[in-house]
Short mmCIF file of C-alpha atoms in Angstrom, two decimals:
data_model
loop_
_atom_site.label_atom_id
_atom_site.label_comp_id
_atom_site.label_asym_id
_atom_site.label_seq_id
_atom_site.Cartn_x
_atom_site.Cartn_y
_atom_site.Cartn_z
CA UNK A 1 -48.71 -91.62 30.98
CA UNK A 2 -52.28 -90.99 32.46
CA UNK A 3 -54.24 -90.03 29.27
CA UNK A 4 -56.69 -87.56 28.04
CA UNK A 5 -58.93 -86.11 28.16
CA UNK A 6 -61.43 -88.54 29.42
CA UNK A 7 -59.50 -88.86 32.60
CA UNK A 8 -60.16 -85.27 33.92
CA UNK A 9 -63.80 -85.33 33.81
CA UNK A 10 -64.21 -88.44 35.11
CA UNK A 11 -61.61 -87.84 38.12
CA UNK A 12 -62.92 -83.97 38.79
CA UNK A 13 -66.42 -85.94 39.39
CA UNK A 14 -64.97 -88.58 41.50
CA UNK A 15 -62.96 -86.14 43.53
CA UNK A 16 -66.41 -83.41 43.47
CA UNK A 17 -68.07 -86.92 45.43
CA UNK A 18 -70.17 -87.44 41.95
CA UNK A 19 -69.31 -90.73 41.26
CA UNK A 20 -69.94 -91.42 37.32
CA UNK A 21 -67.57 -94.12 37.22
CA UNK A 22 -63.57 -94.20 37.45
CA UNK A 23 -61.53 -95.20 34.63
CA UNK A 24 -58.67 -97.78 35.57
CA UNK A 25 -56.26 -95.20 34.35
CA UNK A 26 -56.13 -92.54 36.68
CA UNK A 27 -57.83 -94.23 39.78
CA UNK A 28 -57.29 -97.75 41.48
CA UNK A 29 -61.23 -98.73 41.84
CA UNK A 30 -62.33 -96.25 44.39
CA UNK A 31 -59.43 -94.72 45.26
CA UNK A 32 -58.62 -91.52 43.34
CA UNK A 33 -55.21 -90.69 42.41
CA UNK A 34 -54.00 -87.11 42.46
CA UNK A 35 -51.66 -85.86 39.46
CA UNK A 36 -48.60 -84.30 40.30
CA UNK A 37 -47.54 -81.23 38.14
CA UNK A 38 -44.19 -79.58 39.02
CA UNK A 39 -43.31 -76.01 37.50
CA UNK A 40 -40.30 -75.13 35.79
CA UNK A 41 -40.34 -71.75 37.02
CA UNK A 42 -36.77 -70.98 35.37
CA UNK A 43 -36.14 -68.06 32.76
CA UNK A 44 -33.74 -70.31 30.27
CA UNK A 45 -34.49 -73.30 28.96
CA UNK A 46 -31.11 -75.30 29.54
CA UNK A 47 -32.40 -74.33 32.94
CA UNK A 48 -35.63 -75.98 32.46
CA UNK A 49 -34.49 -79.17 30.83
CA UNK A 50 -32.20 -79.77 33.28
CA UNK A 51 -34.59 -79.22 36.06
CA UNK A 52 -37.03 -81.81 34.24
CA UNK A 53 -34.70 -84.01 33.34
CA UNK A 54 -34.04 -84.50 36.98
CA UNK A 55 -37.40 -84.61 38.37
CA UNK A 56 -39.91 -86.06 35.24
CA UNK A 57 -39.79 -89.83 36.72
CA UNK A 58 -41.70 -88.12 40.19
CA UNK A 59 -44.34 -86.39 38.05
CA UNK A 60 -47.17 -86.20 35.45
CA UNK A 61 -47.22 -82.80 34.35
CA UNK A 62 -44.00 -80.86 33.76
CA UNK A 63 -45.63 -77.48 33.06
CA UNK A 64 -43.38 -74.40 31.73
CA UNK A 65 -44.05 -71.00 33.47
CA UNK A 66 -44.87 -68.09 32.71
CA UNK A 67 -41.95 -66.03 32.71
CA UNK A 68 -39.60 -68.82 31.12
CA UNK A 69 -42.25 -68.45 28.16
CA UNK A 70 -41.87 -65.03 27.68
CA UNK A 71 -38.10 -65.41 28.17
CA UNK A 72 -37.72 -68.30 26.17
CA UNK A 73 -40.34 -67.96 23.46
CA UNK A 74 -42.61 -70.80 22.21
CA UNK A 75 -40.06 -73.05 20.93
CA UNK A 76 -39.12 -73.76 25.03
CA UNK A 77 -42.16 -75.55 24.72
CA UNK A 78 -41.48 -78.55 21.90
CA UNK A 79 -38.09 -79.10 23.67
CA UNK A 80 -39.27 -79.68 26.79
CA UNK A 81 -41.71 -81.93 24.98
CA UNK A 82 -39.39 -83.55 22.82
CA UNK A 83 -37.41 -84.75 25.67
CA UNK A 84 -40.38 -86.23 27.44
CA UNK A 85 -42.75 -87.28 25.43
CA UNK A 86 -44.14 -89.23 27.34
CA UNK A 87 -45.32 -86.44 29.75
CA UNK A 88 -47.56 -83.48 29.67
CA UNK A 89 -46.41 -80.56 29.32
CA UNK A 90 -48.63 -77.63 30.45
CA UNK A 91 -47.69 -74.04 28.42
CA UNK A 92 -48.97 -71.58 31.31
CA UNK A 93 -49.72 -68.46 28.82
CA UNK A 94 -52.08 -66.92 31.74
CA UNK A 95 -54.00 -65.64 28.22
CA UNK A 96 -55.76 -62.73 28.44
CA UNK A 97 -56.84 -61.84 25.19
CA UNK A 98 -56.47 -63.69 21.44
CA UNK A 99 -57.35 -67.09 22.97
CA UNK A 100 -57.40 -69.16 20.08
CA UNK A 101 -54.66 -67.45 18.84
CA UNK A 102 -52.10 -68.06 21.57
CA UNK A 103 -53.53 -71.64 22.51
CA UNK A 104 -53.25 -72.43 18.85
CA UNK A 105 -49.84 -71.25 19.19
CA UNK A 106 -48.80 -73.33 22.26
CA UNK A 107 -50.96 -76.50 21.02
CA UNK A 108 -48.80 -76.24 17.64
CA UNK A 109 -45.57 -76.19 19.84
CA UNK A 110 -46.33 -79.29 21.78
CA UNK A 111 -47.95 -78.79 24.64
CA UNK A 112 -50.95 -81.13 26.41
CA UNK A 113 -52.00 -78.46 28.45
CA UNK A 114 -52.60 -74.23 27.95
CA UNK A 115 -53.54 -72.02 30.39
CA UNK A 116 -56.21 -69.04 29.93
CA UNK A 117 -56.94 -66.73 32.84
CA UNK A 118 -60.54 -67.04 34.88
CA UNK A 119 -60.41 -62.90 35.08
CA UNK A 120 -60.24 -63.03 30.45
CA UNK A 121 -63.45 -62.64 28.76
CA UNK A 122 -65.69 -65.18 27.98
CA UNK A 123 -65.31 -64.94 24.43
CA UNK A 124 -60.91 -65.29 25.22
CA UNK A 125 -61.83 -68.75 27.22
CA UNK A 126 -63.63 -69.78 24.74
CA UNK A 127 -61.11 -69.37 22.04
CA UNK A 128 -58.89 -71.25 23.57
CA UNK A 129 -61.46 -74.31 24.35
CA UNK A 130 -61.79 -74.25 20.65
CA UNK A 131 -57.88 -74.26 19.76
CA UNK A 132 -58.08 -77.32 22.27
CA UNK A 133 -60.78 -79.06 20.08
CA UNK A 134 -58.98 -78.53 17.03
CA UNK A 135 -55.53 -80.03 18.77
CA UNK A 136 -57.22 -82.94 20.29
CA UNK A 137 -55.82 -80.94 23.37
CA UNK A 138 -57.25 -79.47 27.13
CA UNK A 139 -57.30 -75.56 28.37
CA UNK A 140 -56.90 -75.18 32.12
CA UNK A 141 -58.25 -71.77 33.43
CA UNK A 142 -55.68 -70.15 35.75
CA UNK A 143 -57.52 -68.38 38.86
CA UNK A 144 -54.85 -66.40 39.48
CA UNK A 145 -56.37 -62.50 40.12
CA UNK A 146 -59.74 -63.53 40.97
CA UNK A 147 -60.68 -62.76 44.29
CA UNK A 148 -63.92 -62.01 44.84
CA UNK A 149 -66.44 -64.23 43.76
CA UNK A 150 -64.11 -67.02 42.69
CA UNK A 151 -66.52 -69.87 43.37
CA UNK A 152 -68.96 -68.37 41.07
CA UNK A 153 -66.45 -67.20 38.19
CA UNK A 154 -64.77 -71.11 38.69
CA UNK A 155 -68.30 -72.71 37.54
CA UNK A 156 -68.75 -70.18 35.15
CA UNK A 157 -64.97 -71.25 33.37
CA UNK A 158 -65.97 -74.77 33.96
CA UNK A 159 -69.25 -74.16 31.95
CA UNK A 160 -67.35 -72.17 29.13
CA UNK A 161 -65.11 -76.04 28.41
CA UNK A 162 -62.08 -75.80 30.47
CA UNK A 163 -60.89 -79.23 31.49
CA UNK A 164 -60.12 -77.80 35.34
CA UNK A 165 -59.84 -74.78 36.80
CA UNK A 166 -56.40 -74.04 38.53
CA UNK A 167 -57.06 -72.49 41.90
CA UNK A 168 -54.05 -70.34 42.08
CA UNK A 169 -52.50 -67.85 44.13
CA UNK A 170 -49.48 -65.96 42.99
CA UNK A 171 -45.84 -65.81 43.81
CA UNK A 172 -46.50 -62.27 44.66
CA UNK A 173 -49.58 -63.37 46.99
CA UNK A 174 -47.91 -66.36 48.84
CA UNK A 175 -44.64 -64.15 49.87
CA UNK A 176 -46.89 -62.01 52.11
CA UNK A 177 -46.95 -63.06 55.69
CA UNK A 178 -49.48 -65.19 56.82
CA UNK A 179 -50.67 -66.72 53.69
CA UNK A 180 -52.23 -70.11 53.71
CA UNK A 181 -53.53 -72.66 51.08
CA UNK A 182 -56.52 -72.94 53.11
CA UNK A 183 -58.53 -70.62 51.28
CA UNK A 184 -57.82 -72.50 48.50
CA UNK A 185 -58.64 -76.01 49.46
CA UNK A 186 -61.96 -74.12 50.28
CA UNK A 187 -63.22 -72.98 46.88
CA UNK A 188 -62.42 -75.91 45.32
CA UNK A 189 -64.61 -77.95 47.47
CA UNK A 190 -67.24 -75.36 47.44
CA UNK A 191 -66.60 -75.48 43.52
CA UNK A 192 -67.72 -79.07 42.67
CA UNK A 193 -65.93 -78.79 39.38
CA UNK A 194 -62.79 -80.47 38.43
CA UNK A 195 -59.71 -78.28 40.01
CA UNK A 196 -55.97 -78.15 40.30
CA UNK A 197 -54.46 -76.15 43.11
CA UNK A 198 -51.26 -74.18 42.78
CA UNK A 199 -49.69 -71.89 45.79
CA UNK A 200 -48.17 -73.55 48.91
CA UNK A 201 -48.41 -77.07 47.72
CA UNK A 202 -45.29 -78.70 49.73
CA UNK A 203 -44.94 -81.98 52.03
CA UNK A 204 -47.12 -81.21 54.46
CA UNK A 205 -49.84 -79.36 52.33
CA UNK A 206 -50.01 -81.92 49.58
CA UNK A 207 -52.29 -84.42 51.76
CA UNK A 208 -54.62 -81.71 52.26
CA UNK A 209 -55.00 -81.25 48.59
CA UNK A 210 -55.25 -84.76 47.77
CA UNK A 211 -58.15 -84.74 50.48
CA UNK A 212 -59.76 -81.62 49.27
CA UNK A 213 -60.03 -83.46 45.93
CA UNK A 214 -57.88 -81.80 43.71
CA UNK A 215 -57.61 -83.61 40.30
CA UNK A 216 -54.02 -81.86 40.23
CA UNK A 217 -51.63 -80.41 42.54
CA UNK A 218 -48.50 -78.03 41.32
CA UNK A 219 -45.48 -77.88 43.07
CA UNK A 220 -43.16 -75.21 42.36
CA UNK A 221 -40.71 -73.80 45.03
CA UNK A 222 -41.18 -76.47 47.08
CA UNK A 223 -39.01 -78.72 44.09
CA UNK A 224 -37.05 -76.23 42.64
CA UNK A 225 -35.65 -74.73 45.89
CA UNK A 226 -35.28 -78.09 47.41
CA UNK A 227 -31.28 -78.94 47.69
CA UNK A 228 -32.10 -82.47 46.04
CA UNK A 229 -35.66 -81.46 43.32
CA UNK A 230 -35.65 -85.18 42.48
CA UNK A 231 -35.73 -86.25 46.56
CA UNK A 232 -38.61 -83.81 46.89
CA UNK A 233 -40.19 -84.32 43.90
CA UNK A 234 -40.18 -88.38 45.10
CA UNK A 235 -41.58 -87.38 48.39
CA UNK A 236 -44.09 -85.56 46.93
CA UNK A 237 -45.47 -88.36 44.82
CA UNK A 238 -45.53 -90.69 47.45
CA UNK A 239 -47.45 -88.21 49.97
CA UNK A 240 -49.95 -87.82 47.11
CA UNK A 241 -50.56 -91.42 46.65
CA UNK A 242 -50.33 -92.35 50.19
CA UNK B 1 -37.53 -39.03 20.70
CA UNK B 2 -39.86 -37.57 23.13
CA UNK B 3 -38.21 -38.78 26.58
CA UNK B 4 -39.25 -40.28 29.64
CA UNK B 5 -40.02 -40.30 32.48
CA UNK B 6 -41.39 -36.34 34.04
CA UNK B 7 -43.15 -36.53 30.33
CA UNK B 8 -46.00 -38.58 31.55
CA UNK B 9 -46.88 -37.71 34.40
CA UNK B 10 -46.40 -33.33 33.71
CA UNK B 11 -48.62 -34.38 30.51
CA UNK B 12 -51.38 -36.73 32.08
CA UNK B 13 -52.04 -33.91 34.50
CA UNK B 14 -51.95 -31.79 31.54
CA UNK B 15 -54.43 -33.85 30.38
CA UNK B 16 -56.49 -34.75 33.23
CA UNK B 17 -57.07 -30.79 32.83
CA UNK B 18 -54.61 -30.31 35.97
CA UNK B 19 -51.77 -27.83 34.52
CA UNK B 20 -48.76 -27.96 36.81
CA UNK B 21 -46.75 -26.50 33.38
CA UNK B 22 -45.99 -28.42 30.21
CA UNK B 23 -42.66 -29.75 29.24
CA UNK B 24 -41.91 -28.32 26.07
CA UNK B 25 -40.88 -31.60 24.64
CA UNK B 26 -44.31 -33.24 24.41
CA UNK B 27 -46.54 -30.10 25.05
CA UNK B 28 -46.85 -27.21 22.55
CA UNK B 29 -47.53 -24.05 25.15
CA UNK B 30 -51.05 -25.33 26.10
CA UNK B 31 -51.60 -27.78 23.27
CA UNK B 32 -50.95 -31.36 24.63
CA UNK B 33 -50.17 -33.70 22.23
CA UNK B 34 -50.73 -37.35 22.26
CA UNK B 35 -48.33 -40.15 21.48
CA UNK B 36 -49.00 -42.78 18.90
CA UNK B 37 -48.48 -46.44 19.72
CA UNK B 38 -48.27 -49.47 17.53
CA UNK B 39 -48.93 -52.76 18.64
CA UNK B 40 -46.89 -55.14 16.48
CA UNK B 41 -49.37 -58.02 16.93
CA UNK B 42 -47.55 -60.29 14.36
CA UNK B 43 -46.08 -63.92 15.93
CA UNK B 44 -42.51 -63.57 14.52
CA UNK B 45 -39.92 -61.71 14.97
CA UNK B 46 -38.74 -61.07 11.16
CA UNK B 47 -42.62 -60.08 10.70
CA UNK B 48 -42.28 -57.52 13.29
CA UNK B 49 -39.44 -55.79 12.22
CA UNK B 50 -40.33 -55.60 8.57
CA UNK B 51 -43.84 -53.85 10.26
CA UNK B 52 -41.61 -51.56 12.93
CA UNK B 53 -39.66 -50.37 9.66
CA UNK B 54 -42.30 -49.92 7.27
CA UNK B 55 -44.27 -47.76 10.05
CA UNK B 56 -41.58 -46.13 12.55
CA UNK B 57 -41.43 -42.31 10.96
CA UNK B 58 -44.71 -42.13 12.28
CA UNK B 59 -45.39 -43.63 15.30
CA UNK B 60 -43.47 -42.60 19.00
CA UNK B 61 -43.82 -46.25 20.97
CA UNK B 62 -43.40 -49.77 19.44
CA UNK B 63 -44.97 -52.60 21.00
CA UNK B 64 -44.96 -55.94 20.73
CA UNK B 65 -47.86 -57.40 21.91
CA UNK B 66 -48.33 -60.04 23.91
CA UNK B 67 -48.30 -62.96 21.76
CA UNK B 68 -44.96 -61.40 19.62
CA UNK B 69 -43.57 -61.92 22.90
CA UNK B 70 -44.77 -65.21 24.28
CA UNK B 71 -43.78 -66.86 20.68
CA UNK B 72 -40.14 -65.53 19.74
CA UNK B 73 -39.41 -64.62 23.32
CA UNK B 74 -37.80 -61.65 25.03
CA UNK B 75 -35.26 -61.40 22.74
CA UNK B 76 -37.07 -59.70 20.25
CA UNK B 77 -37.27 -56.94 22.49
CA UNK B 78 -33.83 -56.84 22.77
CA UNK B 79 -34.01 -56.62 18.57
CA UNK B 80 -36.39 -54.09 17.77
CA UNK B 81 -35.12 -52.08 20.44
CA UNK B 82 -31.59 -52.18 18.33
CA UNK B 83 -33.42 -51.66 15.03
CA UNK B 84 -35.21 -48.10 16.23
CA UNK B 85 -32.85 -46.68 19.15
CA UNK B 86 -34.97 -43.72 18.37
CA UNK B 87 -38.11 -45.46 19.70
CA UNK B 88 -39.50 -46.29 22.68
CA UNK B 89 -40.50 -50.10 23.04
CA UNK B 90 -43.19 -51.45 24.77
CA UNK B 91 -43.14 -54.63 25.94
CA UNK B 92 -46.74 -55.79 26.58
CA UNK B 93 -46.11 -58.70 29.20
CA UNK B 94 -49.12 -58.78 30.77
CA UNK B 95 -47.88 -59.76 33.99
CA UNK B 96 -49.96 -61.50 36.22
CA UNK B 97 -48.03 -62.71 39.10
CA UNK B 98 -44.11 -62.27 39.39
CA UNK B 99 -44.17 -58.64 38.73
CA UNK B 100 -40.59 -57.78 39.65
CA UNK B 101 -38.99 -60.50 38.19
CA UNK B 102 -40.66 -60.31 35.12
CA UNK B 103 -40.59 -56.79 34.02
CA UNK B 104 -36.64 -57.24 35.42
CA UNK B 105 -36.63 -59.54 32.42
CA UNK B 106 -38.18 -57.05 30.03
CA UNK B 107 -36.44 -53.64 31.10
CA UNK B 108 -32.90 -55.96 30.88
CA UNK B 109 -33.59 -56.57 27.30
CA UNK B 110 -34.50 -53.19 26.09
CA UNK B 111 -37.75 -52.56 27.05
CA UNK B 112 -38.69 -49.04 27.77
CA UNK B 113 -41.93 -49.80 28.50
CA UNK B 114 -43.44 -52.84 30.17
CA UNK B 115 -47.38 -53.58 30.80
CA UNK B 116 -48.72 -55.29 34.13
CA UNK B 117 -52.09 -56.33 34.50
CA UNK B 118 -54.58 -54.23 36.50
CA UNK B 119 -56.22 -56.86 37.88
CA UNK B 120 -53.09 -58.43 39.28
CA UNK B 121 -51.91 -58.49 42.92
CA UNK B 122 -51.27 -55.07 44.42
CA UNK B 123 -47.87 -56.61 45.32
CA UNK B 124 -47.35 -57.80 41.52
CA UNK B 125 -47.92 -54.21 40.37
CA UNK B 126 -45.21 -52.83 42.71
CA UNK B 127 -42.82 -55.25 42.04
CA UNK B 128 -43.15 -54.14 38.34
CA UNK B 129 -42.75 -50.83 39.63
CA UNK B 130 -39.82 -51.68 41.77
CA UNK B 131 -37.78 -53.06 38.62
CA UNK B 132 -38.55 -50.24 36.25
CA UNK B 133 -37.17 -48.14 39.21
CA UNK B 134 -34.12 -49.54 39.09
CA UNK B 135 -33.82 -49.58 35.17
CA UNK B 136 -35.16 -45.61 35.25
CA UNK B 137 -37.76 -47.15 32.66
CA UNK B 138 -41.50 -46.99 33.39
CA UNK B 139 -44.34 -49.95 33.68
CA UNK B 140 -47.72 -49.19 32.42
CA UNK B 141 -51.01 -51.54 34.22
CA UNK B 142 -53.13 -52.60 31.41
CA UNK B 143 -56.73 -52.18 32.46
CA UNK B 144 -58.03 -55.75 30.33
CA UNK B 145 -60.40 -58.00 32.38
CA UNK B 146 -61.12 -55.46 34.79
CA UNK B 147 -64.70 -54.52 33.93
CA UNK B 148 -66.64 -53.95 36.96
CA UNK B 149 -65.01 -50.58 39.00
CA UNK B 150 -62.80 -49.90 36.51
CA UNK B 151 -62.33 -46.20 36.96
CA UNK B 152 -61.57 -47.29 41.17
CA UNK B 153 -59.15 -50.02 40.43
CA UNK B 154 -57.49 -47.49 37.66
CA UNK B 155 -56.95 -44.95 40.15
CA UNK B 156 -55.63 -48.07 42.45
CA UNK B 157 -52.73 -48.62 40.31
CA UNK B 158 -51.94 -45.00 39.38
CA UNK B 159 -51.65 -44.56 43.55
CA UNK B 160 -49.18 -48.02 43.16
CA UNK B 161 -47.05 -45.82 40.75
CA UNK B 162 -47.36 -46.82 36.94
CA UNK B 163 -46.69 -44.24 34.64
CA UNK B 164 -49.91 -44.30 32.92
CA UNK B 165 -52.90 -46.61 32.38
CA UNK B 166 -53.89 -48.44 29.51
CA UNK B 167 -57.46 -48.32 29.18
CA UNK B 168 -57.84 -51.64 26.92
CA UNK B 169 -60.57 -53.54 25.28
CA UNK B 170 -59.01 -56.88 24.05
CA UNK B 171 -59.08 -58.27 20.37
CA UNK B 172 -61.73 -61.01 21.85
CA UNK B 173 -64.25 -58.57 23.43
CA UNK B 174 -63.62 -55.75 20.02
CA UNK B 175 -64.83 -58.80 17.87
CA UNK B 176 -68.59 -58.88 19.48
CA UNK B 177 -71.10 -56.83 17.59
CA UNK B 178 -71.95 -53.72 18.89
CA UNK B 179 -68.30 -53.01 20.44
CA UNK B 180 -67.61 -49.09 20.83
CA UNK B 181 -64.84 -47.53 22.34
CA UNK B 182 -66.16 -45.00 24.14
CA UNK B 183 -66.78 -46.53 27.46
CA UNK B 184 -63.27 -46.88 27.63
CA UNK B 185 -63.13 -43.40 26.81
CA UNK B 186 -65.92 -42.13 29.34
CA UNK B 187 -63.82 -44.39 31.70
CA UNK B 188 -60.48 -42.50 31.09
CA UNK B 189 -62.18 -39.31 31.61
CA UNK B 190 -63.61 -40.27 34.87
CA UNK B 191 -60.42 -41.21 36.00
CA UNK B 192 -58.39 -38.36 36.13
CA UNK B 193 -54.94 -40.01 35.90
CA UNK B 194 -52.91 -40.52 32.95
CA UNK B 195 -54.10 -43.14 30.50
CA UNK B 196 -53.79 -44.68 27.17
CA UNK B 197 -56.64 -46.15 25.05
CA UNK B 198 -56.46 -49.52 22.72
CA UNK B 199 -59.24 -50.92 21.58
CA UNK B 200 -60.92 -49.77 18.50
CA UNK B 201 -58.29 -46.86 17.85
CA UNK B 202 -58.52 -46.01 14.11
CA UNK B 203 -58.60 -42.78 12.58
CA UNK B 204 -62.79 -42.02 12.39
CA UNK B 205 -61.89 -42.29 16.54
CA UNK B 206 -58.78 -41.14 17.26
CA UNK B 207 -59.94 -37.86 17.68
CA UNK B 208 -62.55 -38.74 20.25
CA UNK B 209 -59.06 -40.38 21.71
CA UNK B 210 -57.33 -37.37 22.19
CA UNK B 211 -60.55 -34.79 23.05
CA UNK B 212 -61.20 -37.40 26.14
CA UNK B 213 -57.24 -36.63 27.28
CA UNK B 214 -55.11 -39.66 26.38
CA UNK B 215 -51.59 -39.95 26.65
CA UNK B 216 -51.25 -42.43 24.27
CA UNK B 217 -53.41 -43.93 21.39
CA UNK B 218 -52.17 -47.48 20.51
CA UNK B 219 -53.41 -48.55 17.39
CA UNK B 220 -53.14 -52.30 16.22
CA UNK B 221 -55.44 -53.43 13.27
CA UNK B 222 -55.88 -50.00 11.86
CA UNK B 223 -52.15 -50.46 11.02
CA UNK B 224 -51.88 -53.66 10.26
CA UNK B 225 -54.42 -54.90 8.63
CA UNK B 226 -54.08 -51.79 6.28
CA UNK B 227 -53.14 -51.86 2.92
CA UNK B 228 -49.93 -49.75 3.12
CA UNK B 229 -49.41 -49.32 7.08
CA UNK B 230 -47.04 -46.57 6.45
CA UNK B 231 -49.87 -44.67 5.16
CA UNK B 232 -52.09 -45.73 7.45
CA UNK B 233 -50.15 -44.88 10.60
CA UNK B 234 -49.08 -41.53 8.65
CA UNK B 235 -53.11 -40.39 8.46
CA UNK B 236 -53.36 -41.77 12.49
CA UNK B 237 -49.65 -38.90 13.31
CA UNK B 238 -51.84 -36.34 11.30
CA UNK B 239 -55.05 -36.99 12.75
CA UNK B 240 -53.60 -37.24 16.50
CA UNK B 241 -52.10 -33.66 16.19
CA UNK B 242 -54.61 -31.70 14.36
#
């Protein structure tokens, strides 16, 4: 397991060009290694565990998703944890209010990783940084609804304690013709703060987020959908590193 | 039970000072009356029904709020929907991305009611809207995080179709010194759709609530955190009609 939560700041520098130093952990001397996070986006959680089960050797981050949270409740969250526990396992809450209240709640369950949403208030993001502290545990702010201004509102997260922002765009968003990750890849350059990016990430996008210098990339349909997740979960990995 | 859904909108227009008629079963002639909500913002399900049955005579919509749901799952919508029939129950989901799918999930278990967020995805709002179409049930857009051209984006989502809007300051941003209501209230008159107001509902304000032309008043801690919630949601009914 790549560990925290030293690793994120040191890598989102690295991969921002702002090179502090690389710990041996998550990069090979220069060379900066990209985390792969798939998403159980499942409503039950035999669903989920199954779907880990099969894919956890190809990734870091086995994140639950929204909707299997609110399907499944909390308690989705120490199984999945409890059968690999030697992963991290991101709770994506997309919080929008009572921030250290439903961190707490997630941290408490298990998980490495929470998400709070870029568009909460301050005072919500910050809640949730401070559940983190208490846990020994990292918030990730979910970009997901911010449109305008994003570069500006993904410093000002960054400022507020996140450990990276996720640069995210919808389910809803990326069914619409013509989408791209390009946009994306953009504002997390332009950022220069540690970010993960989530929307589109498949076998021939994942280079371009490795290159962009994601500290994170999320795979979702592309696994899930596949006809073999662990195959394309394998590809994935090796795309990333490669 | 006062039913759904030609209530809303014949009484938001009612209230937005627009009288197409009045249905008789929420309207008294020309007096409109206002429905109470109470969020159940407890983690647990037992907790929440021991607060729906202590309070229920008094109140017309039970919610469970966002982190109810996220910690015992949709399920306990499916519960308190069976413990008060008589009710209508709102299931504050917050959705941010996934709209269809995930008030599908909500409106399946019981849900009569079902929040997505205003500053989500056009596309997320009417796939929320699509699903409580098919159910005959009704999806509210909860206005939190959208601060800047709120009164625009509120008449956005009306256009996309939500019954009503919920006009919401969040437990984070009601915790700052100095928080008052009555932007949201100025906000909801601007409007001129149908809204709701939480945030600092409590009965020296509810009747500012219902003079600026609510549908709904959802009140959380005033109920709650009370000493005997049955009396304080009583004094909230009497206050919201008189």
């Amino acid at each position: 397991m790549i560990g925290f939560p030293d690793v994120w700041w040191c890598c989102g520098w690295v991969s921002a060009g702002r090179r502090w130093g690389c710990c041996s952990s998550c990069c090979r001397g220069e060379e900066f290694v990209v985390q792969l996070q798939v998403a159980l986006d499942v409503l039950d959680l035999p669903s989920a565990l199954t779907l880990a089960n099969r894919v956890s050797e190809f990734v870091d981050i086995l994140e639950l998703g929204t909707p299997l949270v609110k399907s499944a409740g909390i308690a989705a969250v120490t199984a999945v944890k409890a059968a690999h526990p030697d992963k991290l396992v991101f709770a994506d809450l997309k919080t929008a209010d009572a921030g250290e209240l439903e961190a707490d709640l997630a941290f408490g369950a298990g998980a490495d990783l929470v998400t709070v949403m870029g568009v909460a208030d301050d005072d919500t993001v910050r809640g949730a940084v401070a559940a983190g502290a208490r846990h020994g545990k990292r918030v990730v702010a979910d970009m997901i609804g911010v449109v305008d201004g994003r570069v500006e509102r993904i410093r000002q997260v960054a400022e507020l304690g996140v450990a990276f922002v996720e640069i995210h765009a919808g389910l809803d968003e990326q069914a619409r013709p013509g989408y791209s990750i390009d946009r994306l890849l953009a504002d997390g350059r332009a950022a220069g703060v540690p970010f993960s990016i989530a929307g589109g990430v498949k076998a021939d996008t994942i280079g371009s987020v490795r290159e962009a210098g994601a500290v994170v990339a999320v795979a979702g349909g592309a696994i899930y959908n596949a006809d073999d997740p662990a195959a394309a979960a394998a590809e994935l990995q090796k795309r990333i590193v490669s």
